């Protein structure tokens, strides 16, 4: 600026220089001020004050300890223990890695003095050398250096020593150490994981820890329910989740294998129930300690902002898998991998199926198979749990165990059967359904056992079909499936008294919304044919005629499984109809995987019906008309066409027995149906009535 025009005089140049100098901030003698958000290193009076305070405290402690060491006489004062030794050492050890050299040295002196006091109280002479205590002098010399490499080596030794000290502490205060470890926030950081790992290397400690941890899993609440209006959310509780995560770490340690195999049945049952308890549970909120407002007080550790509490269901599944790996149950793991079971364990709807698969592979397992009896005993108490998922888990396992003949153990079959019978009045419809399934599976056992439980099982199945709190008909379906199984194994005398009652009970199920219910109903009715040629022949034949129209119409059901069920049933019922022509058609055309040309088949069948059952034609026609109000368009079409085939093939002299006006009025109503296919079928049926 001094070279620019107009030229500045001396006074103006002096003002310019002075102004520039005044704008420069001087460097303070104590260095740059510390910025709260900056990264500059500087002298901090607060840190120095803390260091001074620590030195003063350590000096005081060292003076007191030296005085005690020199003057106390444990024998004369009846001093037999040093109860505060652990607390003092716990406070001193972290200071051995303090950034301040003097603090490190004094902390080591205090540790050494504390150990000498404990040794003296234990009855050892002061002159008696102690290799471990004397070795601390070497550590103290190494602590005098500020070389990072030297400090790192010391810290490494201290870390190993600290872990060993925790292990030693655990041998004396197992419960307190366990509670402290489980109180740390999840997921565990590397330090806590290291502690769990070193504890797991000691078989006695591992056994003691796991005993208490399994007890916690069985006694503590697995989750809490919070209602938000009509919606209920399950929140996993902290301690069981912490135990689950800790068990995973323990199982990953090779030295834990002996304890795992010794308590195989306990781990298996507890973790299986834990998986069931964790499904659809949200993780608990992370434990975040409030920051203290006082600057001198240290802030408590908090989990990193990026860390997330483990998902309860995933944590349980991972712990279970680690358990199977550590116990060398490779055959079970391979089976579960093959069936994609690991994902099913976390799905609420598919979970019972996954338990069924697990049970099957457990029974076949060379490692887990011998523990079946103990596992059943451990699981039995779960059927009395207050929590639905736990009862569902045990019921699913027991129901499949019955199907697998309880690995050939007759006493176990009786125990499991009694357990399932006791939960038939459970508040959970899923538990009731699984109990019904298990009772039905008794059919897969020996003939003697089937006969022994037949009356009880039949009563349970009949009660299941009448279950009023079965919104999705799951219990009804399972009851009919169980009846089908048991009917193939029992004698006619066991079913004679209830044969017709069963037929009447299942009739409403032919028209249920769910395809599985309809299919099971038709299959069960077909299986009843086994008893239709004895003393109950006449009344059962009447039931066949009553349900004949429904069976024929559902041969062309919208669902494939219902079509197959009707084919199966008609093939079994055909011989009881006393019509060789009709039976031949059923056996020839109603093959399970055969493609049935429904229209042609029904037209030919109508001719056989007219020939062999002329007095039933009007009854069948009225039955068809009742299906004109069906919820399925396909069934309406089938009913209209069957009506047309029956009346169109009927001889003129037999037409007088038919309610023509009623039939025509019903068909005319069908012509107004919303479905084009129904209107077309009604029109086709009316075209066959040209002689009326």
XYZ file of C-alpha atoms in Angstrom:
692
model
C 0.000 0.000 0.000
C 2.965 2.324 0.640
C 3.922 2.147 -3.063
C 0.477 3.002 -4.375
C -0.526 6.462 -5.430
C -1.088 8.823 -3.778
C 2.068 8.383 -1.698
C 1.631 8.166 2.111
C 3.509 10.539 4.380
C 5.426 9.284 7.435
C 2.541 9.862 9.874
C 0.132 7.829 7.723
C 2.651 4.972 7.350
C 3.098 4.913 11.125
C -0.680 4.639 11.661
C -0.894 1.787 9.112
C 1.885 -0.227 10.786
C 0.379 0.326 14.251
C -3.069 -0.813 13.088
C -1.614 -3.981 11.533
C 0.361 -4.862 14.658
C -2.664 -4.345 16.921
C -4.581 -6.960 14.910
C -2.064 -9.715 15.763
C -2.970 -11.798 18.875
C 0.006 -12.460 21.165
C 0.909 -16.022 22.256
C 0.253 -16.427 26.020
C 3.089 -17.688 28.251
C 1.149 -20.863 29.192
C 0.608 -21.898 25.570
C -2.437 -21.932 23.331
C -5.813 -22.018 25.058
C -7.537 -25.387 24.834
C -10.478 -25.463 22.455
C -13.302 -27.713 23.516
C -13.626 -29.107 20.022
C -9.976 -28.829 18.949
C -7.322 -31.530 18.925
C -4.365 -29.387 20.129
C -2.209 -30.774 22.913
C -1.565 -28.339 25.706
C -0.984 -27.992 29.388
C -4.243 -28.628 31.254
C -4.512 -27.425 34.837
C -7.521 -29.700 35.429
C -5.556 -32.807 34.469
C -2.602 -31.685 36.544
C -4.939 -31.091 39.497
C -6.320 -34.636 39.169
C -2.779 -36.020 39.016
C -1.819 -34.078 42.143
C -4.911 -35.369 43.922
C -4.051 -38.957 42.964
C -0.467 -38.582 44.208
C -1.676 -37.164 47.515
C -4.137 -40.031 47.965
C -1.535 -42.654 47.093
C 1.014 -41.036 49.423
C -1.476 -41.129 52.284
C -2.365 -44.762 51.568
C 1.292 -45.767 51.326
C 2.115 -44.102 54.664
C -0.808 -45.845 56.367
C 0.046 -49.228 54.863
C 3.731 -48.970 55.782
C 2.775 -48.048 59.336
C 0.449 -51.062 59.553
C 3.045 -53.345 58.021
C 5.698 -52.323 60.520
C 3.571 -52.208 63.659
C 0.697 -54.669 63.428
C 0.816 -58.063 65.116
C -1.960 -60.234 63.631
C -1.446 -63.078 66.086
C -1.781 -60.904 69.182
C -4.809 -58.983 67.899
C -6.649 -62.066 66.576
C -6.588 -60.720 63.014
C -7.228 -63.636 60.668
C -8.288 -62.037 57.386
C -7.965 -58.894 55.269
C -11.562 -58.274 54.019
C -10.795 -55.048 52.148
C -7.834 -56.446 50.209
C -9.845 -57.021 47.009
C -11.380 -53.551 47.090
C -7.995 -51.862 47.610
C -6.334 -53.813 44.800
C -9.245 -53.123 42.454
C -8.741 -49.388 43.017
C -4.945 -49.523 42.694
C -4.414 -51.697 39.617
C -5.826 -49.184 37.066
C -3.479 -46.511 38.446
C -0.502 -48.686 37.511
C -1.067 -47.529 33.926
C -1.577 -43.846 34.781
C -0.007 -41.342 32.322
C 1.880 -39.741 35.229
C 5.124 -41.582 36.055
C 5.006 -40.730 39.756
C 1.419 -42.005 40.061
C 2.398 -45.279 38.367
C 5.311 -45.809 40.736
C 3.350 -45.020 43.862
C 0.467 -47.246 42.760
C 2.887 -50.143 42.340
C 4.369 -49.454 45.807
C 0.867 -49.522 47.286
C 0.021 -52.797 45.524
C 3.217 -54.364 46.830
C 2.580 -53.110 50.360
C -1.029 -54.353 50.289
C 0.098 -57.833 49.275
C 2.745 -57.849 52.039
C 0.072 -56.953 54.617
C -2.103 -59.820 53.344
C 0.877 -62.169 53.510
C 1.650 -61.114 57.082
C -1.984 -61.599 58.141
C -1.836 -65.070 56.577
C 0.962 -65.881 59.048
C 4.021 -65.489 56.840
C 7.163 -63.864 58.218
C 8.316 -60.511 56.857
C 11.740 -62.025 56.220
C 10.276 -64.863 54.219
C 10.751 -64.131 50.480
C 7.712 -64.163 48.207
C 8.556 -64.544 44.546
C 5.329 -62.990 43.257
C 5.474 -59.936 45.534
C 9.182 -59.370 44.927
C 8.620 -59.528 41.168
C 6.638 -56.289 41.389
C 9.916 -54.409 41.869
C 10.913 -55.338 38.336
C 7.621 -54.037 37.009
C 8.112 -50.817 38.932
C 11.496 -50.223 37.281
C 9.966 -50.719 33.852
C 7.180 -48.303 34.725
C 9.725 -45.508 35.249
C 10.276 -45.236 31.507
C 8.051 -43.221 29.203
C 9.078 -45.155 26.110
C 5.760 -46.238 24.523
C 7.161 -49.639 23.554
C 8.276 -50.332 27.117
C 4.972 -49.112 28.540
C 3.083 -51.287 26.075
C 4.951 -54.398 27.195
C 4.171 -53.567 30.823
C 0.514 -52.975 30.025
C 0.377 -56.300 28.201
C 1.738 -58.075 31.275
C -0.661 -56.170 33.493
C -3.580 -57.108 31.239
C -2.738 -60.790 31.485
C -2.236 -60.497 35.203
C -5.527 -58.666 35.599
C -7.391 -61.411 33.753
C -5.786 -64.024 35.964
C -6.692 -62.002 39.041
C -10.327 -61.876 37.901
C -10.235 -65.637 37.478
C -8.814 -66.020 40.985
C -11.379 -63.586 42.345
C -14.143 -65.618 40.691
C -13.054 -68.760 42.483
C -13.791 -67.018 45.799
C -16.702 -64.729 44.853
C -18.384 -66.548 41.978
C -21.858 -65.055 42.329
C -20.689 -61.460 42.730
C -18.365 -61.656 39.731
C -21.131 -63.212 37.631
C -23.590 -60.462 38.539
C -20.983 -57.812 37.749
C -20.167 -59.293 34.336
C -23.823 -59.662 33.376
C -24.476 -56.029 34.285
C -22.206 -54.699 31.530
C -23.937 -53.223 28.471
C -24.543 -55.361 25.387
C -22.914 -56.169 23.107
C -19.948 -57.003 25.329
C -16.768 -55.099 24.490
C -13.454 -56.865 23.881
C -12.390 -56.596 27.538
C -15.499 -58.314 28.895
C -15.263 -60.964 26.177
C -11.654 -61.611 27.227
C -12.785 -62.065 30.844
C -15.497 -64.565 29.843
C -12.956 -66.436 27.744
C -10.339 -66.782 30.471
C -12.996 -67.848 32.991
C -14.206 -70.507 30.549
C -10.742 -72.072 30.474
C -11.261 -73.280 34.044
C -13.633 -76.270 34.119
C -14.685 -75.743 37.744
C -15.435 -72.060 37.206
C -17.294 -72.799 33.976
C -19.420 -75.390 35.729
C -20.230 -72.989 38.564
C -21.008 -70.099 36.243
C -23.194 -72.087 33.874
C -25.184 -73.640 36.729
C -26.175 -70.190 37.922
C -26.731 -68.885 34.393
C -29.087 -71.726 33.488
C -30.923 -71.108 36.744
C -31.308 -67.439 35.745
C -32.742 -68.434 32.366
C -35.363 -70.630 34.024
C -36.326 -68.259 36.849
C -36.190 -64.752 35.398
C -38.804 -63.184 33.139
C -37.827 -63.732 29.486
C -39.625 -60.603 28.316
C -42.001 -57.844 29.353
C -45.188 -56.978 27.507
C -46.037 -53.353 26.810
C -49.426 -52.430 25.422
C -49.935 -49.564 23.032
C -53.671 -49.490 22.467
C -54.610 -52.877 21.042
C -51.034 -53.671 20.065
C -48.775 -55.589 22.460
C -45.000 -55.401 22.137
C -42.643 -57.897 23.759
C -39.411 -56.398 25.120
C -36.644 -58.829 26.068
C -35.362 -58.471 29.619
C -31.719 -57.580 30.176
C -30.360 -60.434 32.308
C -31.574 -63.434 30.237
C -30.304 -61.720 27.092
C -26.933 -61.073 28.755
C -26.777 -64.715 29.862
C -27.526 -65.863 26.319
C -24.723 -63.730 24.874
C -22.324 -64.903 27.589
C -23.116 -68.564 26.917
C -22.267 -68.028 23.262
C -18.798 -66.763 24.285
C -18.317 -69.673 26.701
C -19.252 -72.249 24.047
C -16.711 -70.727 21.660
C -13.898 -71.549 24.107
C -12.429 -74.980 23.422
C -11.808 -75.782 27.094
C -15.559 -75.635 27.836
C -16.230 -78.872 25.919
C -16.077 -81.109 28.987
C -18.647 -79.037 30.896
C -20.892 -78.739 27.825
C -21.021 -82.486 27.247
C -21.532 -83.205 30.934
C -24.576 -80.892 31.024
C -25.759 -81.536 27.462
C -29.396 -82.055 28.423
C -29.558 -78.883 30.514
C -28.009 -76.666 27.860
C -30.159 -78.186 25.115
C -33.483 -77.745 26.914
C -32.695 -74.286 28.320
C -31.487 -72.872 25.009
C -34.384 -74.402 23.067
C -36.888 -72.760 25.414
C -34.854 -69.555 25.243
C -35.197 -69.522 21.447
C -38.963 -69.874 21.767
C -39.087 -67.100 24.372
C -37.080 -64.734 22.158
C -39.191 -64.926 19.001
C -40.740 -61.597 18.037
C -39.057 -59.883 21.016
C -37.568 -56.439 20.674
C -34.165 -55.838 22.297
C -34.104 -53.825 25.528
C -33.024 -50.218 25.374
C -29.253 -49.747 25.721
C -28.114 -48.960 29.248
C -26.722 -45.415 29.083
C -25.419 -43.873 32.268
C -26.196 -40.226 32.876
C -23.206 -37.917 32.632
C -22.215 -36.253 35.876
C -22.335 -32.485 35.917
C -19.410 -32.134 38.340
C -16.134 -31.791 36.429
C -14.008 -33.545 39.048
C -16.068 -36.733 39.047
C -15.257 -39.250 36.367
C -17.823 -40.100 33.748
C -19.093 -43.614 33.751
C -18.498 -45.730 30.690
C -21.262 -45.881 28.110
C -21.581 -48.112 25.060
C -20.366 -46.598 21.793
C -23.107 -44.770 19.896
C -22.758 -47.169 16.979
C -23.185 -50.345 19.074
C -26.582 -51.997 18.975
C -28.106 -54.348 21.501
C -28.241 -57.862 19.972
C -31.532 -59.087 18.513
C -32.829 -61.564 21.145
C -33.938 -64.285 18.723
C -30.699 -64.135 16.736
C -28.596 -64.195 19.914
C -30.456 -67.291 21.147
C -30.079 -69.123 17.831
C -26.363 -68.305 17.646
C -25.840 -69.531 21.215
C -27.677 -72.771 20.402
C -25.586 -73.324 17.292
C -22.357 -72.709 19.236
C -23.554 -75.220 21.831
C -24.102 -77.872 19.151
C -20.671 -77.157 17.675
C -18.892 -77.370 21.024
C -20.688 -80.619 21.918
C -19.624 -82.086 18.538
C -23.261 -82.587 17.464
C -22.301 -82.224 13.820
C -25.049 -84.583 12.643
C -27.714 -82.289 14.121
C -26.111 -79.183 12.612
C -25.955 -80.800 9.166
C -29.611 -81.788 9.400
C -30.716 -78.310 10.449
C -28.622 -76.781 7.648
C -30.212 -79.146 5.148
C -33.734 -78.200 6.259
C -32.959 -74.432 6.443
C -34.015 -74.565 10.074
C -31.949 -71.680 11.421
C -34.178 -69.054 9.817
C -37.299 -70.974 10.840
C -36.209 -70.703 14.482
C -36.745 -66.928 14.269
C -40.133 -67.109 12.506
C -43.084 -67.238 14.899
C -45.333 -69.163 12.482
C -42.707 -71.692 11.383
C -41.060 -72.150 14.758
C -43.116 -75.229 15.819
C -42.122 -76.904 12.556
C -38.449 -76.161 13.234
C -38.728 -77.747 16.696
C -40.261 -80.824 15.077
C -37.318 -81.100 12.679
C -34.834 -80.579 15.520
C -36.464 -83.351 17.563
C -36.167 -85.749 14.647
C -32.449 -85.123 14.191
C -31.822 -85.241 17.944
C -33.302 -88.736 18.222
C -31.115 -89.879 15.315
C -27.986 -88.148 16.675
C -25.088 -90.232 17.950
C -24.176 -87.471 20.433
C -27.574 -86.131 21.502
C -29.623 -89.334 21.233
C -28.456 -90.836 24.550
C -29.614 -87.690 26.372
C -33.249 -87.882 25.168
C -34.652 -89.065 28.498
C -32.875 -86.331 30.477
C -33.870 -83.685 27.934
C -37.530 -84.699 28.243
C -37.308 -84.452 32.029
C -35.722 -80.994 31.758
C -38.337 -79.783 29.281
C -41.377 -81.139 31.139
C -41.589 -78.181 33.509
C -41.866 -75.862 30.494
C -45.419 -77.094 29.865
C -46.457 -75.355 33.088
C -44.777 -72.069 32.177
C -46.737 -68.817 32.322
C -45.444 -67.884 28.876
C -47.168 -69.212 25.755
C -43.988 -69.482 23.616
C -42.336 -71.742 26.185
C -45.345 -74.075 26.328
C -45.527 -74.093 22.527
C -41.863 -75.126 22.369
C -42.291 -78.092 24.697
C -45.606 -79.173 23.149
C -44.089 -79.151 19.641
C -41.085 -81.168 20.829
C -43.205 -83.710 22.721
C -45.690 -84.165 19.875
C -42.917 -85.149 17.461
C -41.252 -87.307 20.105
C -44.431 -89.412 20.269
C -44.274 -89.771 16.484
C -40.682 -91.041 16.843
C -41.778 -93.624 19.461
C -39.750 -91.780 22.119
C -36.638 -93.539 20.827
C -38.113 -96.884 21.927
C -38.600 -95.919 25.575
C -42.072 -97.088 26.691
C -41.881 -95.328 30.055
C -41.089 -92.075 28.306
C -44.127 -92.494 26.026
C -46.407 -92.707 29.053
C -44.841 -89.626 30.629
C -45.072 -87.569 27.433
C -48.658 -88.681 26.729
C -49.757 -87.691 30.230
C -48.020 -84.332 29.855
C -49.844 -83.616 26.586
C -53.206 -84.743 27.960
C -52.773 -82.310 30.826
C -52.514 -79.334 28.431
C -55.612 -80.044 26.306
C -57.333 -77.212 28.170
C -54.430 -74.782 27.732
C -55.311 -71.118 27.189
C -53.212 -71.044 24.002
C -54.925 -72.541 20.963
C -51.476 -73.294 19.496
C -50.561 -75.423 22.520
C -53.891 -77.260 22.316
C -53.333 -77.912 18.615
C -49.838 -79.313 19.205
C -51.115 -81.517 22.031
C -53.810 -82.904 19.724
C -51.119 -83.550 17.101
C -48.982 -85.397 19.613
C -51.874 -87.570 20.777
C -52.674 -88.431 17.167
C -49.056 -89.414 16.597
C -49.510 -92.316 19.011
C -50.737 -94.202 15.933
C -47.106 -94.543 14.829
C -46.269 -96.603 17.930
C -46.629 -100.305 18.622
C -50.058 -101.947 18.351
C -50.257 -102.535 22.095
C -49.695 -98.877 22.915
C -52.187 -97.746 20.282
C -54.869 -99.972 21.800
C -53.939 -98.782 25.297
C -54.460 -95.100 24.479
C -57.143 -95.425 21.778
C -60.140 -94.502 23.942
C -58.356 -91.520 25.480
C -57.097 -90.295 22.121
C -60.489 -90.664 20.426
C -62.144 -88.638 23.187
C -59.482 -85.944 22.866
C -59.931 -85.781 19.088
C -63.696 -85.460 19.385
C -63.291 -82.695 21.954
C -60.818 -80.962 19.658
C -63.333 -80.884 16.825
C -65.735 -79.057 19.143
C -63.183 -76.445 20.257
C -64.999 -73.099 20.245
C -61.848 -70.960 20.456
C -60.304 -72.107 17.210
C -60.586 -69.125 14.846
C -58.420 -70.610 12.093
C -59.676 -74.198 12.511
C -56.153 -75.385 13.316
C -57.319 -77.611 16.161
C -60.171 -79.007 14.083
C -57.790 -79.841 11.244
C -55.311 -81.507 13.585
C -58.105 -83.450 15.297
C -59.336 -84.862 12.003
C -55.780 -85.674 10.939
C -55.193 -87.459 14.243
C -58.431 -89.405 13.885
C -57.399 -90.525 10.410
C -54.125 -91.857 11.810
C -55.627 -93.621 14.797
C -58.529 -95.148 12.828
C -56.094 -97.038 10.630
C -54.674 -98.815 13.697
C -57.597 -99.578 16.037
C -60.275 -102.278 16.012
C -63.880 -101.702 14.952
C -65.115 -102.228 18.494
C -63.341 -99.059 19.656
C -65.058 -96.820 17.101
C -68.469 -98.474 16.722
C -70.193 -96.364 19.360
C -69.029 -93.062 17.894
C -68.807 -93.857 14.164
C -71.980 -92.026 13.146
C -71.252 -89.226 15.597
C -67.866 -88.679 13.948
C -69.519 -88.644 10.513
C -71.960 -85.976 11.624
C -69.223 -83.903 13.297
C -67.048 -83.686 10.200
C -69.839 -82.861 7.740
C -69.762 -79.063 8.395
C -66.015 -79.140 7.753
C -66.597 -80.060 4.095
C -67.490 -76.430 3.412
C -64.915 -74.634 5.571
C -62.946 -71.715 4.121
C -59.501 -73.215 4.661
C -58.555 -75.854 2.070
C -56.602 -77.874 4.646
C -59.729 -78.278 6.779
C -61.833 -79.431 3.833
C -59.138 -81.844 2.710
C -58.716 -83.414 6.158
C -62.489 -83.745 6.545
C -62.810 -85.652 3.258
C -59.795 -87.847 4.093
C -61.222 -88.678 7.520
C -64.615 -89.570 6.047
C -62.877 -91.893 3.597
C -60.931 -93.544 6.421
C -64.186 -94.217 8.260
C -65.015 -96.639 5.432
C -62.785 -99.180 7.192
C -65.588 -99.683 9.713
C -68.492 -99.340 7.270
C -68.812 -103.018 6.380
C -69.451 -104.394 9.856
C -72.282 -103.964 12.346
C -72.490 -100.267 11.436
C -72.930 -100.907 7.703
C -76.511 -99.636 7.276
C -76.216 -96.344 9.199
C -72.825 -95.594 7.655
C -74.157 -96.212 4.133
C -76.794 -93.598 4.848
C -74.015 -91.175 5.809
C -72.277 -91.894 2.503
C -75.418 -90.979 0.565
C -75.836 -87.818 2.680
C -72.320 -86.635 1.848
C -72.163 -88.066 -1.679
C -73.099 -84.828 -3.449
C -70.547 -82.816 -1.488
C -67.793 -85.306 -2.333
C -68.642 -85.258 -6.051
C -68.866 -81.471 -6.286
C -65.535 -80.969 -4.507
C -63.882 -83.308 -6.989
C -63.545 -80.079 -8.963
C -62.660 -77.895 -5.955
C -60.608 -74.726 -6.548
C -57.808 -76.238 -4.414
C -55.723 -79.170 -5.613
C -55.316 -80.724 -2.161
C -59.100 -80.895 -1.763
C -59.460 -82.573 -5.175
C -56.938 -85.226 -4.146
C -58.690 -85.741 -0.806
C -62.043 -86.313 -2.540
C -60.493 -88.803 -4.966
C -58.924 -90.654 -2.030
C -62.187 -90.747 -0.111
C -64.358 -91.867 -3.042
C -61.953 -94.699 -3.889
C -62.347 -95.992 -0.315
C -66.114 -95.465 -0.169
C -66.839 -96.950 -3.611
C -66.937 -100.610 -2.500
C -69.525 -99.767 0.190
C -72.021 -98.239 -2.279
C -73.114 -101.693 -3.530
C -72.846 -100.475 -7.126
C -70.215 -102.206 -9.213
C -70.484 -99.681 -12.053
C -69.976 -96.665 -9.795
C -67.125 -98.338 -7.888
C -65.369 -99.264 -11.143
C -65.501 -95.657 -12.287
C -64.069 -94.466 -8.989
C -61.185 -96.960 -9.072
C -60.446 -96.343 -12.762
C -60.691 -92.565 -13.101
C -60.114 -91.146 -9.621
C -56.405 -91.828 -9.453
C -54.459 -89.384 -7.279
C -52.364 -87.719 -9.979
C -54.618 -88.449 -12.946
C -56.148 -85.564 -14.895
C -59.909 -85.888 -14.536
C -62.189 -84.548 -17.291
C -64.818 -83.506 -14.798
C -67.776 -82.813 -17.106
C -67.596 -86.113 -18.973
C -66.987 -88.053 -15.758
C -70.010 -86.520 -14.014
C -72.263 -87.105 -17.017
C -71.314 -90.795 -17.144
C -71.593 -91.090 -13.370
C -75.098 -89.558 -13.458
C -76.218 -92.371 -15.764
C -74.861 -94.992 -13.349
C -76.592 -93.285 -10.406
C -79.906 -93.238 -12.268
C -79.458 -96.916 -13.093
C -78.457 -98.153 -9.617
C -80.055 -95.583 -7.279
C -83.207 -94.310 -9.022
C -84.914 -93.570 -5.723
C -81.985 -91.318 -4.681
C -82.029 -89.057 -7.763
C -84.396 -86.446 -6.332
C -82.437 -86.503 -3.052
C -79.195 -85.812 -4.936
C -80.838 -83.056 -7.005
C -82.045 -81.306 -3.857
C -78.548 -81.685 -2.467
C -77.157 -79.959 -5.563
C -79.588 -77.063 -5.200
C -78.343 -76.465 -1.638
C -74.906 -75.753 -3.151
C -76.254 -73.008 -5.424
C -75.462 -70.624 -2.564
C -71.892 -71.821 -2.136
C -69.139 -69.235 -1.599
C -67.124 -70.710 -4.469
C -68.112 -70.115 -8.084
C -66.576 -73.450 -9.103
C -68.840 -75.361 -6.707
C -71.920 -73.484 -7.996
C -70.966 -74.452 -11.546
C -70.414 -78.080 -10.534
C -73.788 -78.184 -8.742
C -75.644 -76.701 -11.714
C -74.060 -79.108 -14.209
C -74.599 -82.148 -11.969
C -78.260 -81.145 -11.684
C -78.468 -80.956 -15.467
C -76.736 -84.318 -15.958
C -79.009 -86.085 -13.461
C -82.253 -84.657 -14.830
C -81.176 -84.708 -18.466
C -80.388 -88.447 -18.368
C -83.452 -89.360 -16.288
C -86.072 -91.494 -18.077
C -89.377 -89.817 -18.834
C -91.397 -92.137 -16.600
C -89.250 -91.228 -13.578
C -89.391 -87.486 -14.048
C -92.647 -87.236 -12.131
C -90.740 -87.763 -8.866
C -88.700 -84.585 -9.465
C -89.690 -81.149 -8.117
C -89.385 -79.491 -11.532
C -90.658 -76.054 -10.524
C -88.252 -75.839 -7.588
C -85.291 -76.902 -9.721
C -86.084 -74.480 -12.544
C -86.630 -71.574 -10.155
C -83.240 -72.238 -8.550
C -81.517 -72.402 -11.948
C -83.160 -69.146 -13.033
C -81.721 -67.458 -9.939
C -78.275 -68.779 -10.920
C -78.691 -67.088 -14.319
C -78.471 -63.791 -12.419
C -75.245 -64.690 -10.588
C -72.362 -62.213 -10.671
C -69.955 -64.815 -12.043
C -70.083 -65.348 -15.841
C -68.970 -68.970 -15.416
C -71.893 -69.662 -13.056
C -74.368 -68.081 -15.458
C -72.932 -70.158 -18.296
C -73.156 -73.376 -16.242
C -76.774 -72.603 -15.278
C -77.654 -71.988 -18.926
C -75.982 -75.260 -19.962
C -77.868 -77.153 -17.244
C -81.192 -75.675 -18.390
C -80.426 -76.660 -21.978
C -80.341 -80.296 -20.840
C -83.901 -80.021 -19.505
C -85.560 -79.668 -22.909
C -87.865 -82.668 -22.229
C -89.312 -81.112 -19.039
